[in-house]
PDB file of C-alpha atoms in Angstrom:
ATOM      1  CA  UNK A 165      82.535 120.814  96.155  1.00 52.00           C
ATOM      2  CA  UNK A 166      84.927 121.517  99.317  1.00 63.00           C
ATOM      3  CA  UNK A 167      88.341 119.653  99.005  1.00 81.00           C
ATOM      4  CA  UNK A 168      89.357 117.490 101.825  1.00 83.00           C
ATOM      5  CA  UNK A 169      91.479 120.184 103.615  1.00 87.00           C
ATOM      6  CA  UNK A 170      88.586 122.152 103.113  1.00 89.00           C
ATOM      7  CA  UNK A 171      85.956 119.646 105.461  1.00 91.00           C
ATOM      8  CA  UNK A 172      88.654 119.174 107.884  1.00 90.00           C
ATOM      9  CA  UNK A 173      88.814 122.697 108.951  1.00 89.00           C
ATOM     10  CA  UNK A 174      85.250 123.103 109.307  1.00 91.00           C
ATOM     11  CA  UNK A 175      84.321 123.150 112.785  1.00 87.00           C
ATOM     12  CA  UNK A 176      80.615 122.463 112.061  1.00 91.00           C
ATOM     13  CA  UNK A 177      81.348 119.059 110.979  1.00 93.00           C
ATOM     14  CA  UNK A 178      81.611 115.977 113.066  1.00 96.00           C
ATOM     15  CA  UNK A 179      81.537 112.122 113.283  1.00 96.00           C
ATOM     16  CA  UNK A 180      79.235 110.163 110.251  1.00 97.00           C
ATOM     17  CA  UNK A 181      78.121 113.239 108.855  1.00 97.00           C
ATOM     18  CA  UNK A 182      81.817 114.236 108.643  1.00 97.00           C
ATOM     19  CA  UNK A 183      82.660 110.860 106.662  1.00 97.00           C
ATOM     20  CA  UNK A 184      79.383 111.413 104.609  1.00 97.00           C
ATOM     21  CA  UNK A 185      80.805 114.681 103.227  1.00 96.00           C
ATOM     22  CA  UNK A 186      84.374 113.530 102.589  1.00 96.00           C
ATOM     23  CA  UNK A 187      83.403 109.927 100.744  1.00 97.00           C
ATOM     24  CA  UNK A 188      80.801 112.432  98.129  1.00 96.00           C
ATOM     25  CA  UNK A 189      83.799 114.795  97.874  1.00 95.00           C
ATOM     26  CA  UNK A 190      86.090 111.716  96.795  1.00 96.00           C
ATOM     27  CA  UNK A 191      83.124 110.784  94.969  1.00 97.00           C
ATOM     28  CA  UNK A 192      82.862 114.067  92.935  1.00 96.00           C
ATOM     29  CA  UNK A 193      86.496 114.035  92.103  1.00 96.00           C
ATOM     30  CA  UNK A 194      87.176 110.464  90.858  1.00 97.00           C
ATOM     31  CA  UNK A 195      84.063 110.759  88.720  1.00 97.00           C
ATOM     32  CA  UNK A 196      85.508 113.660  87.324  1.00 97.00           C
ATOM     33  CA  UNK A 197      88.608 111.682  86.371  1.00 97.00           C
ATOM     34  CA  UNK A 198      87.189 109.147  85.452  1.00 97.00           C
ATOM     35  CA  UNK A 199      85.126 110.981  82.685  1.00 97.00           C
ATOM     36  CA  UNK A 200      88.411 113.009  81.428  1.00 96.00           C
ATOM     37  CA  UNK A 201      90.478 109.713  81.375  1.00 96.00           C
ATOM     38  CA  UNK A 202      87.212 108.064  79.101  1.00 96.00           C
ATOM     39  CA  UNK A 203      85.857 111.646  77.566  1.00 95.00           C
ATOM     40  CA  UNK A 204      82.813 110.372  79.013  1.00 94.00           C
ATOM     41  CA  UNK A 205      83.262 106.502  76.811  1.00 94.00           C
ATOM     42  CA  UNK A 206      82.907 104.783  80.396  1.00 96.00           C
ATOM     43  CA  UNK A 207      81.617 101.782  78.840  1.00 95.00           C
ATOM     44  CA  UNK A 208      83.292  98.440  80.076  1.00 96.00           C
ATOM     45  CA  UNK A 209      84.937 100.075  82.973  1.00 97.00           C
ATOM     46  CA  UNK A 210      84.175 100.864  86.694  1.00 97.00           C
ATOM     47  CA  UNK A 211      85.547 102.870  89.669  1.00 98.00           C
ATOM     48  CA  UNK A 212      84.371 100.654  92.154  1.00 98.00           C
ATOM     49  CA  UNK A 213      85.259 101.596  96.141  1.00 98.00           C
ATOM     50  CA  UNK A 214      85.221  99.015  98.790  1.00 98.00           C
ATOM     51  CA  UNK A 215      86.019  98.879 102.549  1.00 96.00           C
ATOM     52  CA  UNK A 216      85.443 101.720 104.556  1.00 96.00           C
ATOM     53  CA  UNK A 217      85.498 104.206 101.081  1.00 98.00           C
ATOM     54  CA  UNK A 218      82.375 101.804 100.099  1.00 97.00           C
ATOM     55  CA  UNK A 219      80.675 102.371 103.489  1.00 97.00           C
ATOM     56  CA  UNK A 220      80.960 106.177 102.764  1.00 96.00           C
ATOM     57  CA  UNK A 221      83.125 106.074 106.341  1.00 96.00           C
ATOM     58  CA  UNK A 222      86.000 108.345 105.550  1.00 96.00           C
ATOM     59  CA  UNK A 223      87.940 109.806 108.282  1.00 96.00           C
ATOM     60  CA  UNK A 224      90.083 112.781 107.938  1.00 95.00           C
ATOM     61  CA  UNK A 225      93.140 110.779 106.598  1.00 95.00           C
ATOM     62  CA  UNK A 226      91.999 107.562 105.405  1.00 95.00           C
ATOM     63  CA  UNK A 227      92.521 105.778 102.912  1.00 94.00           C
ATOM     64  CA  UNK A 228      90.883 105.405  98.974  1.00 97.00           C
ATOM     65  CA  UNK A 229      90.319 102.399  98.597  1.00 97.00           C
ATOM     66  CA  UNK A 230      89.189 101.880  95.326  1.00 98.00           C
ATOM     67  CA  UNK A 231      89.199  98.770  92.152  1.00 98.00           C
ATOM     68  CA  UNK A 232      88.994  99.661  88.653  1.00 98.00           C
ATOM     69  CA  UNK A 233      87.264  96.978  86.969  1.00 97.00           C
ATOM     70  CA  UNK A 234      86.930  96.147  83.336  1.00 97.00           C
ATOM     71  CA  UNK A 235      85.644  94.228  81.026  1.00 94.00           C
ATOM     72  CA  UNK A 236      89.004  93.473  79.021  1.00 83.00           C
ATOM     73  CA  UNK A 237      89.056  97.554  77.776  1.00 88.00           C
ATOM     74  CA  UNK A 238      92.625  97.723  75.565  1.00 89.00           C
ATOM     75  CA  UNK A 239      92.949 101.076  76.955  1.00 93.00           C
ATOM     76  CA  UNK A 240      92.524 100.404  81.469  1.00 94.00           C
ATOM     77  CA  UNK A 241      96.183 100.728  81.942  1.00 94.00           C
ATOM     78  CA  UNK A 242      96.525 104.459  81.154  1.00 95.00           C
ATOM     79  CA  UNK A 243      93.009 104.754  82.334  1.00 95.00           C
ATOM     80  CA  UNK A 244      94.106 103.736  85.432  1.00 96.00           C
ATOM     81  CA  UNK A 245      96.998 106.570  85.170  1.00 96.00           C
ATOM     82  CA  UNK A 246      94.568 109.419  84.678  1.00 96.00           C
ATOM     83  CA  UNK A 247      93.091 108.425  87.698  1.00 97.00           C
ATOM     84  CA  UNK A 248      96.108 107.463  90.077  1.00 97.00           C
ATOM     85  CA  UNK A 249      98.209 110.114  89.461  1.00 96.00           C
ATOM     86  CA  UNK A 250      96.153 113.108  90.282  1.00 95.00           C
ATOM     87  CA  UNK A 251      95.244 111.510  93.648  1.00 95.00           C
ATOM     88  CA  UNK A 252      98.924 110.977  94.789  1.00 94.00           C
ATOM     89  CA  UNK A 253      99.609 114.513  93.568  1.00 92.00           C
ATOM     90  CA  UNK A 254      97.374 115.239  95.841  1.00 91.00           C
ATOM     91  CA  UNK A 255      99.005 113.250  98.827  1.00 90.00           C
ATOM     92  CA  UNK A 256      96.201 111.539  99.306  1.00 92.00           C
ATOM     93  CA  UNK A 257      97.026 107.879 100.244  1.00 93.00           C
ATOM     94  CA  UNK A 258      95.026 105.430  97.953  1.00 95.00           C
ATOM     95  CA  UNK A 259      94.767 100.952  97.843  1.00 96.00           C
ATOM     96  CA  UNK A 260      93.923 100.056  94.757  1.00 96.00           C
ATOM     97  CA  UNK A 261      94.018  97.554  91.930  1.00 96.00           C
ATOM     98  CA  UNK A 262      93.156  97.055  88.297  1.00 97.00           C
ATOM     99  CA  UNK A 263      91.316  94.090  87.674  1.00 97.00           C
ATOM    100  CA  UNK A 264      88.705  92.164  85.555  1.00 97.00           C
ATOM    101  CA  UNK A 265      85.437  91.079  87.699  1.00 97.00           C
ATOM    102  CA  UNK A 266      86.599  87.135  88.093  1.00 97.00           C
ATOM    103  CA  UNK A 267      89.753  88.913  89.066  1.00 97.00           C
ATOM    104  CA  UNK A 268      88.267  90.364  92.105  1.00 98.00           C
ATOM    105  CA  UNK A 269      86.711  87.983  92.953  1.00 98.00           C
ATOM    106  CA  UNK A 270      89.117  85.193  92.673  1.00 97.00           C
ATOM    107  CA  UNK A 271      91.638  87.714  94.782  1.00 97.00           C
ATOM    108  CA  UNK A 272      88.507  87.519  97.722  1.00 96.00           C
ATOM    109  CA  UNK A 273      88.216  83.804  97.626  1.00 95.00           C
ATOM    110  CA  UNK A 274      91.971  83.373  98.801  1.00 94.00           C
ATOM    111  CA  UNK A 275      92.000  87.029 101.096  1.00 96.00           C
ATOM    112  CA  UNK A 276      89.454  87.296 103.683  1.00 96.00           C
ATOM    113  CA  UNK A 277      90.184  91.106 104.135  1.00 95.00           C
ATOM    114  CA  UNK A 278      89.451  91.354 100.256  1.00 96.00           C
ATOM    115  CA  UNK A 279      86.468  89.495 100.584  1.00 97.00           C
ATOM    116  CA  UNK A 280      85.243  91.489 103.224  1.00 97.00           C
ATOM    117  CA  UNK A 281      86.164  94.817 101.867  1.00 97.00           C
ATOM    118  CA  UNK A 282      83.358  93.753  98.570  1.00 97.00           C
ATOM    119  CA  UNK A 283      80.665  92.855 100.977  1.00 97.00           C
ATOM    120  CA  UNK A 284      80.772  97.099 101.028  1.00 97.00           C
ATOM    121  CA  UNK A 285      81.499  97.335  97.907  1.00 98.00           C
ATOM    122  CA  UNK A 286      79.475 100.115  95.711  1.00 98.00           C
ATOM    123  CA  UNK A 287      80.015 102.361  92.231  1.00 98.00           C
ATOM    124  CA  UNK A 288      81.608 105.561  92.082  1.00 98.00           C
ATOM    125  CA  UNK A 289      81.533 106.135  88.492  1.00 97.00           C
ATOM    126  CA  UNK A 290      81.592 104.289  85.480  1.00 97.00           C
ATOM    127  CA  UNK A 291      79.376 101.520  83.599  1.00 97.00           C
ATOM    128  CA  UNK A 292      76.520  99.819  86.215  1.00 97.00           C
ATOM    129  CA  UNK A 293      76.909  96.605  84.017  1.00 97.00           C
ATOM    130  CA  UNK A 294      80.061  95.996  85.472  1.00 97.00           C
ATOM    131  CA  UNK A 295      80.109  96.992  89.091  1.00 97.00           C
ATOM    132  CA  UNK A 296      76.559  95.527  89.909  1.00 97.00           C
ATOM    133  CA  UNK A 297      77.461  92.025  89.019  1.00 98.00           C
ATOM    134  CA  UNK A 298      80.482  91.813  90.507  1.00 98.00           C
ATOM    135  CA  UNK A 299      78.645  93.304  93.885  1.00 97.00           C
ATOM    136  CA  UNK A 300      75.833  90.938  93.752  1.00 98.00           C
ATOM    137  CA  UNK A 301      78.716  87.863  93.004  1.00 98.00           C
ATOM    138  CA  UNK A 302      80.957  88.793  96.043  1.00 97.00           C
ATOM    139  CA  UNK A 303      77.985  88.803  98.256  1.00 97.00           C
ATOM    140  CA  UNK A 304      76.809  85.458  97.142  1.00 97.00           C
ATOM    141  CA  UNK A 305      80.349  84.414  97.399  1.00 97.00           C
ATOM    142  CA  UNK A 306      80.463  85.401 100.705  1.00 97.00           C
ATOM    143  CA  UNK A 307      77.814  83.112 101.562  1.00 96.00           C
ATOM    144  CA  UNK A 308      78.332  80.388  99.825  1.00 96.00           C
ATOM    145  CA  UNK A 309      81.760  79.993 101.709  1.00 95.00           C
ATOM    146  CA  UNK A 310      80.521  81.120 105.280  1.00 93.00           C
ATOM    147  CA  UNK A 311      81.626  77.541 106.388  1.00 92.00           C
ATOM    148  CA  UNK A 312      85.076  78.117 105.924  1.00 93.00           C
ATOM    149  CA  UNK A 313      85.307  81.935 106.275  1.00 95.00           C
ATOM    150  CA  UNK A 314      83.504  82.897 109.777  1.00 95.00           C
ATOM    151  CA  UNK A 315      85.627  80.865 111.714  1.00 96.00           C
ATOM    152  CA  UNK A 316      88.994  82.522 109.969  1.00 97.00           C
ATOM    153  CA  UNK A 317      86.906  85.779 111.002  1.00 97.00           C
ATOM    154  CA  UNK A 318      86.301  84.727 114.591  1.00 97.00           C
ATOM    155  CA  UNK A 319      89.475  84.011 114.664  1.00 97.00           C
ATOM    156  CA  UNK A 320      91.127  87.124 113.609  1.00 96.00           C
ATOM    157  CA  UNK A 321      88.915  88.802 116.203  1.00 97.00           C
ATOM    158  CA  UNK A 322      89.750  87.263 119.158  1.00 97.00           C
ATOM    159  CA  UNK A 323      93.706  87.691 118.442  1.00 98.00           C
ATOM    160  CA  UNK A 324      92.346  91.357 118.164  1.00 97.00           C
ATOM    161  CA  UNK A 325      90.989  91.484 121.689  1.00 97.00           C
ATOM    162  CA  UNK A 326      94.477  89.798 122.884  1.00 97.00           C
ATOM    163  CA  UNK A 327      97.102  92.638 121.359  1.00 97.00           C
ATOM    164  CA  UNK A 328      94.493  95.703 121.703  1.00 97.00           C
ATOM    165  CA  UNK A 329      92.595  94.858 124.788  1.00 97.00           C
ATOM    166  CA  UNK A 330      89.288  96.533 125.390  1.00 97.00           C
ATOM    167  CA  UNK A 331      88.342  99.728 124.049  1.00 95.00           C
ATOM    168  CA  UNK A 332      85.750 100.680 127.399  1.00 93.00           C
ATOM    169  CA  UNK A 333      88.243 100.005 129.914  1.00 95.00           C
ATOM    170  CA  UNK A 334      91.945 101.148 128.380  1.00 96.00           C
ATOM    171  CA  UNK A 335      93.518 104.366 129.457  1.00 97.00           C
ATOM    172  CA  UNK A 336      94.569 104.640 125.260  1.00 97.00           C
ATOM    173  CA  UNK A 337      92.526 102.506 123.899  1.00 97.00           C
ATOM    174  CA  UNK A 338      92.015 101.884 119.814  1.00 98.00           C
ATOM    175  CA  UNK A 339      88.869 103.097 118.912  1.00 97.00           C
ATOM    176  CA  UNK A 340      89.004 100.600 115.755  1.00 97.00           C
ATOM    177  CA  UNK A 341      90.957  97.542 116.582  1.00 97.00           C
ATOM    178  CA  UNK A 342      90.334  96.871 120.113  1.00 97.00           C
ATOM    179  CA  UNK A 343      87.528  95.119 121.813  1.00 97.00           C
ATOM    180  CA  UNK A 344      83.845  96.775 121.440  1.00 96.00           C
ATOM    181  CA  UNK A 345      85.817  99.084 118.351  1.00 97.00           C
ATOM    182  CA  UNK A 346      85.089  99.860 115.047  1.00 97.00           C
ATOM    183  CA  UNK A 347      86.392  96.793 113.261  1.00 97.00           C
ATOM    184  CA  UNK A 348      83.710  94.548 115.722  1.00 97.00           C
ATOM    185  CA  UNK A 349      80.908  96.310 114.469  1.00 96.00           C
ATOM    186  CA  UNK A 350      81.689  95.521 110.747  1.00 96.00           C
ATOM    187  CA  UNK A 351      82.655  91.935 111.655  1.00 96.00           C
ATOM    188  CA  UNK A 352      79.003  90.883 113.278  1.00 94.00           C
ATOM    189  CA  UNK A 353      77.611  93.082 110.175  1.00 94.00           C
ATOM    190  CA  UNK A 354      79.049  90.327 108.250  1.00 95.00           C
ATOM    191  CA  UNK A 355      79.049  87.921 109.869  1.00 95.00           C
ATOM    192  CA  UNK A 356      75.105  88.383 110.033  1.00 93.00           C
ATOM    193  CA  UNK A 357      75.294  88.806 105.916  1.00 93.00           C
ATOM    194  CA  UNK A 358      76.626  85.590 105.640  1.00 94.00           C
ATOM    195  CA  UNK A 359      74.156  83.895 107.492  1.00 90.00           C
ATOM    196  CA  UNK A 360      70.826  85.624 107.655  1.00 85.00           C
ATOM    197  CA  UNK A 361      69.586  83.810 110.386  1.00 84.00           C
ATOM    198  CA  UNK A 362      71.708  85.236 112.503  1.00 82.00           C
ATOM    199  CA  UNK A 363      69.901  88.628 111.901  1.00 76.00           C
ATOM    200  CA  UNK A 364      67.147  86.632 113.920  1.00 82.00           C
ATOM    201  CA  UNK A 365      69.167  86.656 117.135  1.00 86.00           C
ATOM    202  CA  UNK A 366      71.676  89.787 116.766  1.00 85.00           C
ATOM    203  CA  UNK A 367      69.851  93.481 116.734  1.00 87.00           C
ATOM    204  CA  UNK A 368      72.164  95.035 114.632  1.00 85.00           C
ATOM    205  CA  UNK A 369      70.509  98.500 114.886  1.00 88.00           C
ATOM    206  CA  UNK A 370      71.762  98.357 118.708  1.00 91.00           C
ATOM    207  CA  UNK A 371      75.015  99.174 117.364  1.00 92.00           C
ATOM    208  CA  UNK A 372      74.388 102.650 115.665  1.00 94.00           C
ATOM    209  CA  UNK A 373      74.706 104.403 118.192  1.00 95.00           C
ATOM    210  CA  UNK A 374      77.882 103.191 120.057  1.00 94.00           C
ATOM    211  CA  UNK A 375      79.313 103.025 116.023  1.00 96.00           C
ATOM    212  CA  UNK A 376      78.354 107.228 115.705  1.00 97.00           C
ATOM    213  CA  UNK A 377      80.493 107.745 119.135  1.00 97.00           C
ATOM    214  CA  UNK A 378      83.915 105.899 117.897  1.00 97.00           C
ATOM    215  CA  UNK A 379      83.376 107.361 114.411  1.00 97.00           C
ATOM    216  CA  UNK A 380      83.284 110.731 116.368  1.00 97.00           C
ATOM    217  CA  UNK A 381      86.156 110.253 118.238  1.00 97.00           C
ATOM    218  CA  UNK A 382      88.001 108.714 115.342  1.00 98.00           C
ATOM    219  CA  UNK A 383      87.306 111.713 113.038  1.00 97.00           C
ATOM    220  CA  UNK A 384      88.517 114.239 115.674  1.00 97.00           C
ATOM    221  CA  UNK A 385      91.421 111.882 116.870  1.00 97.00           C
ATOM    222  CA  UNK A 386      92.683 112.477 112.656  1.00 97.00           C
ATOM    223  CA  UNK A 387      91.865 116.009 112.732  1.00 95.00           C
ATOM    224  CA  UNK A 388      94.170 116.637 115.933  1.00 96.00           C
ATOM    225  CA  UNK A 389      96.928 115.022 114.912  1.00 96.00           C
ATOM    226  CA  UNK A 390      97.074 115.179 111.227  1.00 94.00           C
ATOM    227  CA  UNK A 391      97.437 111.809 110.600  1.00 94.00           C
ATOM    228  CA  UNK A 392      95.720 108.449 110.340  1.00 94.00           C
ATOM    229  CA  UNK A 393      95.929 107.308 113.962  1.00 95.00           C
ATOM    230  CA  UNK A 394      93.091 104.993 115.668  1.00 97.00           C
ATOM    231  CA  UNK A 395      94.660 104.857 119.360  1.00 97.00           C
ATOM    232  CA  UNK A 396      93.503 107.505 121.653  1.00 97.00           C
ATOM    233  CA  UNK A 397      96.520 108.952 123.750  1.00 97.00           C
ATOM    234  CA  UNK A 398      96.271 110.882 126.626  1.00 97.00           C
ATOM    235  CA  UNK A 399      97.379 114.109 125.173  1.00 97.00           C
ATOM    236  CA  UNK A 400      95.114 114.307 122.682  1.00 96.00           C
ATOM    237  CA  UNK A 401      92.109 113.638 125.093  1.00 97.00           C
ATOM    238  CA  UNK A 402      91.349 116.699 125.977  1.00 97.00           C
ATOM    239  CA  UNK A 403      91.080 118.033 121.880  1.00 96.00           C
ATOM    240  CA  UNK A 404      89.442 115.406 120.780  1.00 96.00           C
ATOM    241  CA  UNK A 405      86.283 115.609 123.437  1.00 94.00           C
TER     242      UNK A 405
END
């Protein structure tokens, strides 16, 4: 499969089907480590990405941002190794964490961005007894503790809107953080998955498109600059349409 530097270069590939190709790349690879760190023993042990990595939304220089989860395996630690090193040889920038599934989740019951980095949470290699729990558990987490967190998330979104502004009327706006970016898409996502009824009154399929045009943008705005950047400058305008 094409390495990373590989996709970025190809000028037939744009936007979501950009970050579709990069995420099964980064897929392809940590699998492979994965198996040589185990020699194929995956048993009691999961590469588990979350966040944007779990949405399959990589951009030309994002992050991996990935868990290794066990179920108490003696040997994790220089599993973990065989995995982490190769990536940052690499100079690819990875978030990650070694941790047993109450672990994880105990981290997202204190962390909202934790919390909501699981609710995207999906397996990248590794045993399917240990990843599909722990999804299913930080989903009903989640919910069970909507009360407490939507409000923490409202809040965090409107002090958003204050330092970014609005992405539709800013000369250099931030296709992610501002208002109407990235980052509001994903919060009324779940915001909806913590209360279902909201799905009732919020037609969340309205966003796809206006979510393919800022993922456009975004991938371009990485590819022109070499660098993980989400705010729009003027002199990179012209490249990136």
């Amino acid at each position: 499969r094409a390495s990373r530097q590989e996709l970025i270069e190809r000028s037939d590939l744009h936007g979501e089907a950009f970050c579709s190709a990069l995420a099964a790349a980064a897929d392809e690879w940590l699998a492979r480590l994965l198996h040589d760190a185990t020699a194929g023993d995956v048993s009691g042990v999961a590469l588990v990405a979350v966040g944007g990595y779990g949405r399959s939304s990589l951009c030309p220089h994002s992050d991996l941002d990935v868990v290794l989860v066990h179920d108490r395996r003696r040997d994790v630690g220089s599993l973990a190794d065989a995995v982490w090193y190769p990536v940052w040889d690499e100079g690819v920038r990875l978030d990650h964490s070694v941790r047993r599934p109450d672990e994880v989740l105990a981290v997202a019951r204190d962390d909202l961005r934790a919390q909501l980095g699981l609710l995207d949470a999906r397996l990248v290699a590794g045993d399917p007894s240990v990843s599909e729990p722990l999804v299913a558990a930080a989903l009903e987490q989640w919910r069970k503790h909507a009360r407490r967190w939507l409000p923490e998330l409202d809040a965090q979104v409107l002090e958003r809107h204050r330092v970014h502004g609005d992405v539709a009327f800013l000369l250099e706006p931030d296709v992610k953080e501002a208002h109407g970016g990235l980052r509001d898409v994903h919060a009324v996502v779940a915001a909806t998955r913590a209360l279902p009824a909201l799905a009732e009154h919020v037609e969340v399929s309205a966003f796809e498109q206006p979510e393919a045009v800022l993922t456009a943008a975004r991938v371009e705005l990485h590819r022109v600059t070499g660098r993980a950047t989400d705010r729009l400058f003027l002199q990179e305008q012209d490249q990136v349409a």
